[in-house]
PDB file of C-alpha atoms in Angstrom:
ATOM      1  CA  MET M   1     132.902  74.507 -12.371  1.00 63.00           C
ATOM      2  CA  ALA M   2     130.341  74.646 -15.376  1.00 68.00           C
ATOM      3  CA  PHE M   3     127.238  74.775 -12.814  1.00 68.00           C
ATOM      4  CA  GLN M   4     128.946  77.143 -10.512  1.00 77.00           C
ATOM      5  CA  SER M   5     129.555  79.492 -13.682  1.00 79.00           C
ATOM      6  CA  ILE M   6     125.727  78.888 -14.785  1.00 77.00           C
ATOM      7  CA  PHE M   7     124.710  79.524 -11.169  1.00 77.00           C
ATOM      8  CA  TYR M   8     126.199  82.909 -10.655  1.00 77.00           C
ATOM      9  CA  SER M   9     125.092  83.966 -14.123  1.00 83.00           C
ATOM     10  CA  TYR M  10     121.440  83.048 -13.534  1.00 84.00           C
ATOM     11  CA  TYR M  11     120.572  82.954 -10.100  1.00 86.00           C
ATOM     12  CA  GLN M  12     119.816  86.456  -9.171  1.00 90.00           C
ATOM     13  CA  ARG M  13     117.873  86.808 -12.286  1.00 91.00           C
ATOM     14  CA  GLU M  14     115.668  83.888 -11.777  1.00 90.00           C
ATOM     15  CA  ILE M  15     114.976  85.080  -8.392  1.00 89.00           C
ATOM     16  CA  ASN M  16     113.889  88.475  -9.580  1.00 91.00           C
ATOM     17  CA  TYR M  17     111.739  86.672 -12.436  1.00 90.00           C
ATOM     18  CA  ALA M  18     110.050  84.605  -9.551  1.00 90.00           C
ATOM     19  CA  PHE M  19     109.410  87.525  -7.609  1.00 88.00           C
ATOM     20  CA  LEU M  20     107.564  89.240 -10.315  1.00 88.00           C
ATOM     21  CA  LEU M  21     105.200  85.958 -10.487  1.00 87.00           C
ATOM     22  CA  LEU M  22     104.846  85.431  -6.782  1.00 86.00           C
ATOM     23  CA  ASP M  23     104.987  88.932  -5.092  1.00 83.00           C
ATOM     24  CA  GLU M  24     106.729  87.381  -2.170  1.00 83.00           C
ATOM     25  CA  ILE M  25     110.556  87.493  -1.979  1.00 85.00           C
ATOM     26  CA  GLU M  26     110.681  84.694   0.472  1.00 87.00           C
ATOM     27  CA  ASP M  27     108.879  82.336  -2.146  1.00 88.00           C
ATOM     28  CA  ALA M  28     111.127  83.870  -4.789  1.00 88.00           C
ATOM     29  CA  ARG M  29     114.364  82.727  -3.090  1.00 91.00           C
ATOM     30  CA  ASP M  30     112.927  79.224  -2.631  1.00 91.00           C
ATOM     31  CA  ILE M  31     111.974  79.027  -6.071  1.00 91.00           C
ATOM     32  CA  GLY M  32     115.651  80.042  -7.094  1.00 90.00           C
ATOM     33  CA  GLN M  33     117.137  77.422  -4.951  1.00 89.00           C
ATOM     34  CA  LEU M  34     114.720  74.678  -5.932  1.00 90.00           C
ATOM     35  CA  THR M  35     115.191  75.459  -9.548  1.00 89.00           C
ATOM     36  CA  PHE M  36     119.018  75.495  -9.239  1.00 86.00           C
ATOM     37  CA  LEU M  37     118.771  72.177  -7.037  1.00 86.00           C
ATOM     38  CA  GLN M  38     116.705  70.550 -10.051  1.00 86.00           C
ATOM     39  CA  PHE M  39     119.291  71.853 -12.584  1.00 81.00           C
ATOM     40  CA  TRP M  40     122.090  70.340 -10.531  1.00 79.00           C
ATOM     41  CA  GLN M  41     120.533  66.805 -10.344  1.00 80.00           C
ATOM     42  CA  LEU M  42     120.386  66.717 -14.144  1.00 76.00           C
ATOM     43  CA  ALA M  43     124.076  66.176 -14.079  1.00 60.00           C
ATOM     44  CA  LYS M  44     124.541  66.277 -17.855  1.00 65.00           C
ATOM     45  CA  TYR M  45     123.905  69.606 -19.800  1.00 60.00           C
ATOM     46  CA  SER M  46     124.850  68.294 -22.996  1.00 58.00           C
ATOM     47  CA  HIS M  47     121.118  68.013 -24.256  1.00 64.00           C
ATOM     48  CA  ILE M  48     120.593  71.559 -23.378  1.00 66.00           C
ATOM     49  CA  ASP M  49     120.701  73.964 -26.260  1.00 68.00           C
ATOM     50  CA  SER M  50     119.830  77.244 -24.465  1.00 75.00           C
ATOM     51  CA  PHE M  51     120.729  77.617 -20.729  1.00 75.00           C
ATOM     52  CA  THR M  52     118.571  80.676 -20.537  1.00 81.00           C
ATOM     53  CA  GLY M  53     115.692  79.231 -21.877  1.00 84.00           C
ATOM     54  CA  TYR M  54     115.817  75.865 -19.882  1.00 84.00           C
ATOM     55  CA  ILE M  55     116.238  77.651 -16.570  1.00 86.00           C
ATOM     56  CA  ARG M  56     113.499  80.154 -17.154  1.00 89.00           C
ATOM     57  CA  ARG M  57     111.309  77.470 -17.899  1.00 90.00           C
ATOM     58  CA  MET M  58     112.162  75.603 -14.786  1.00 90.00           C
ATOM     59  CA  THR M  59     111.635  78.777 -12.861  1.00 92.00           C
ATOM     60  CA  HIS M  60     108.478  79.394 -14.590  1.00 93.00           C
ATOM     61  CA  THR M  61     107.106  75.949 -13.955  1.00 92.00           C
ATOM     62  CA  ASN M  62     108.122  75.937 -10.272  1.00 91.00           C
ATOM     63  CA  CYS M  63     106.356  79.407  -9.750  1.00 91.00           C
ATOM     64  CA  LEU M  64     103.148  78.016 -11.352  1.00 91.00           C
ATOM     65  CA  ARG M  65     103.233  75.103  -9.167  1.00 89.00           C
ATOM     66  CA  THR M  66     103.611  77.424  -6.122  1.00 87.00           C
ATOM     67  CA  LEU M  67     100.652  79.592  -7.571  1.00 87.00           C
ATOM     68  CA  LYS M  68      98.580  76.375  -7.797  1.00 85.00           C
ATOM     69  CA  GLU M  69      99.315  75.340  -4.239  1.00 82.00           C
ATOM     70  CA  ARG M  70      98.347  78.779  -2.945  1.00 78.00           C
ATOM     71  CA  ALA M  71      95.041  78.569  -4.685  1.00 76.00           C
ATOM     72  CA  SER M  72      94.201  75.234  -3.547  1.00 74.00           C
ATOM     73  CA  PHE M  73      95.334  75.855  -0.052  1.00 68.00           C
ATOM     74  CA  LYS M  74      93.242  79.020   0.050  1.00 65.00           C
ATOM     75  CA  SER M  75      90.200  77.429  -1.256  1.00 64.00           C
ATOM     76  CA  ASN M  76      90.534  74.609   1.383  1.00 65.00           C
ATOM     77  CA  GLN M  77      91.517  77.213   4.255  1.00 62.00           C
ATOM     78  CA  ALA M  78      87.990  77.332   5.519  1.00 57.00           C
ATOM     79  CA  GLU M  79      87.387  73.675   5.616  1.00 63.00           C
ATOM     80  CA  TYR M  80      90.801  73.289   7.592  1.00 60.00           C
ATOM     81  CA  LEU M  81      89.444  75.660  10.338  1.00 58.00           C
ATOM     82  CA  ARG M  82      86.130  74.156  10.483  1.00 58.00           C
ATOM     83  CA  ASN M  83      87.255  70.554  10.972  1.00 63.00           C
ATOM     84  CA  SER M  84      90.082  71.385  13.418  1.00 60.00           C
ATOM     85  CA  PRO M  85      89.824  70.274  17.119  1.00 56.00           C
ATOM     86  CA  ALA M  86      90.980  73.978  18.298  1.00 54.00           C
ATOM     87  CA  TYR M  87      87.963  75.326  16.275  1.00 53.00           C
ATOM     88  CA  GLU M  88      85.365  72.812  17.871  1.00 52.00           C
ATOM     89  CA  LYS M  89      86.692  73.320  21.306  1.00 49.00           C
ATOM     90  CA  ALA M  90      86.294  77.199  21.130  1.00 51.00           C
ATOM     91  CA  SER M  91      83.134  78.641  21.947  1.00 51.00           C
ATOM     92  CA  PHE M  92      82.467  81.363  19.577  1.00 52.00           C
ATOM     93  CA  ASP M  93      78.903  81.873  20.218  1.00 55.00           C
ATOM     94  CA  GLN M  94      79.726  84.292  22.981  1.00 52.00           C
ATOM     95  CA  ALA M  95      82.635  86.018  21.025  1.00 69.00           C
ATOM     96  CA  PRO M  96      81.642  86.255  17.487  1.00 76.00           C
ATOM     97  CA  GLU M  97      84.110  89.257  17.133  1.00 79.00           C
ATOM     98  CA  LEU M  98      86.796  87.165  18.466  1.00 78.00           C
ATOM     99  CA  LYS M  99      86.065  84.482  15.639  1.00 80.00           C
ATOM    100  CA  ALA M 100      85.926  87.105  13.026  1.00 84.00           C
ATOM    101  CA  ALA M 101      89.422  88.725  14.225  1.00 85.00           C
ATOM    102  CA  ILE M 102      90.991  85.333  14.462  1.00 85.00           C
ATOM    103  CA  GLU M 103      89.832  84.290  10.753  1.00 85.00           C
ATOM    104  CA  LYS M 104      90.600  87.944   9.412  1.00 89.00           C
ATOM    105  CA  ALA M 105      94.346  87.776  11.113  1.00 89.00           C
ATOM    106  CA  ILE M 106      94.865  84.325   9.760  1.00 89.00           C
ATOM    107  CA  ASP M 107      93.805  85.414   6.278  1.00 88.00           C
ATOM    108  CA  SER M 108      96.193  88.347   6.546  1.00 90.00           C
ATOM    109  CA  LEU M 109      99.120  86.147   6.897  1.00 90.00           C
ATOM    110  CA  ARG M 110     101.288  85.642   4.001  1.00 89.00           C
ATOM    111  CA  PRO M 111     100.294  82.462   2.060  1.00 87.00           C
ATOM    112  CA  SER M 112     103.488  80.519   3.028  1.00 88.00           C
ATOM    113  CA  HIS M 113     103.261  81.659   6.786  1.00 91.00           C
ATOM    114  CA  ARG M 114      99.457  80.683   6.745  1.00 89.00           C
ATOM    115  CA  MET M 115     100.104  77.258   5.118  1.00 87.00           C
ATOM    116  CA  ALA M 116     102.890  76.448   7.682  1.00 90.00           C
ATOM    117  CA  PHE M 117     100.718  77.601  10.577  1.00 90.00           C
ATOM    118  CA  GLN M 118      97.920  75.615   9.667  1.00 86.00           C
ATOM    119  CA  LEU M 119      99.705  72.636   8.670  1.00 85.00           C
ATOM    120  CA  TYR M 120     101.594  72.680  11.940  1.00 88.00           C
ATOM    121  CA  TYR M 121      98.921  73.918  14.657  1.00 86.00           C
ATOM    122  CA  ILE M 122      95.619  73.072  12.798  1.00 83.00           C
ATOM    123  CA  GLN M 123      96.439  70.076  11.100  1.00 81.00           C
ATOM    124  CA  ASN M 124      99.065  68.518  13.703  1.00 84.00           C
ATOM    125  CA  MET M 125     101.717  67.794  11.094  1.00 85.00           C
ATOM    126  CA  ARG M 126     105.190  67.319  11.884  1.00 89.00           C
ATOM    127  CA  GLN M 127     107.758  70.212  10.847  1.00 90.00           C
ATOM    128  CA  LYS M 128     109.555  67.759   8.715  1.00 89.00           C
ATOM    129  CA  ASP M 129     106.319  66.636   7.025  1.00 86.00           C
ATOM    130  CA  GLY M 130     105.141  70.208   6.520  1.00 86.00           C
ATOM    131  CA  ALA M 131     108.374  71.450   5.102  1.00 86.00           C
ATOM    132  CA  GLU M 132     108.279  68.464   2.638  1.00 84.00           C
ATOM    133  CA  MET M 133     104.712  69.466   1.550  1.00 81.00           C
ATOM    134  CA  MET M 134     105.288  73.088   1.269  1.00 82.00           C
ATOM    135  CA  GLY M 135     108.756  72.122  -0.887  1.00 82.00           C
ATOM    136  CA  VAL M 136     110.962  73.993   1.746  1.00 84.00           C
ATOM    137  CA  THR M 137     113.490  73.191   4.192  1.00 88.00           C
ATOM    138  CA  THR M 138     112.641  72.456   7.964  1.00 89.00           C
ATOM    139  CA  GLN M 139     114.402  75.635   9.066  1.00 91.00           C
ATOM    140  CA  ASN M 140     112.252  77.666   6.445  1.00 90.00           C
ATOM    141  CA  PHE M 141     109.157  75.967   7.861  1.00 91.00           C
ATOM    142  CA  LYS M 142     110.165  76.614  11.551  1.00 92.00           C
ATOM    143  CA  ASN M 143     110.732  80.374  10.446  1.00 92.00           C
ATOM    144  CA  TYR M 144     107.525  80.599   8.600  1.00 92.00           C
ATOM    145  CA  ILE M 145     105.556  79.290  11.738  1.00 92.00           C
ATOM    146  CA  HIS M 146     107.491  81.675  14.175  1.00 92.00           C
ATOM    147  CA  LEU M 147     106.652  84.576  12.057  1.00 93.00           C
ATOM    148  CA  ALA M 148     103.071  83.477  11.554  1.00 92.00           C
ATOM    149  CA  VAL M 149     102.506  83.204  15.407  1.00 91.00           C
ATOM    150  CA  ALA M 150     104.300  86.548  16.088  1.00 91.00           C
ATOM    151  CA  ASN M 151     102.063  88.245  13.464  1.00 91.00           C
ATOM    152  CA  LEU M 152      98.875  86.628  15.099  1.00 90.00           C
ATOM    153  CA  ARG M 153      99.999  87.611  18.380  1.00 88.00           C
ATOM    154  CA  THR M 154     100.520  91.436  17.446  1.00 88.00           C
ATOM    155  CA  GLN M 155      97.048  91.340  15.600  1.00 88.00           C
ATOM    156  CA  LEU M 156      94.935  89.641  18.342  1.00 86.00           C
ATOM    157  CA  SER M 157      96.743  91.278  21.405  1.00 83.00           C
ATOM    158  CA  SER M 158      93.585  93.398  21.798  1.00 81.00           C
ATOM    159  CA  PHE M 159      91.769  90.372  22.813  1.00 75.00           C
ATOM    160  CA  PHE M 160      94.517  88.784  24.985  1.00 69.00           C
ATOM    161  CA  ASP M 161      96.910  89.437  27.613  1.00 60.00           C
ATOM    162  CA  LEU M 162     100.005  88.610  25.417  1.00 48.00           C
TER     163      LEU M 162
END
């Protein structure tokens, strides 16, 4: 009963705060869910002096972790592409504009969509493992992949008969 009251009091406020830090509503909702899942797992709340401060610190920490993962992922993105079997098979010597368009299209994806796409298609990771690595549900991971592919199809439609 106490958790439910705290949840309804703070949930939307924490999503709004996460959105300010992350600039993506999907990630902000994921952070909100993660924060309250972690809070639920505490089981005892007697040691907490201020719920507002405690929950805000959890949200802030989860946002910082997400931003750190984004930065790490972005820095390794080119390496992921270069080492992928699909990249080696494609002959970009004859079509440098296609290579540039693919890289631009992948770079333009939302970070969560790009990460899911690369984990699943380029790193050949299972959906369950990718979801675990990203800290989201398997269904969210599948949604990210679907949205990434749809976006890439739209952006690259001039090169292919899609």
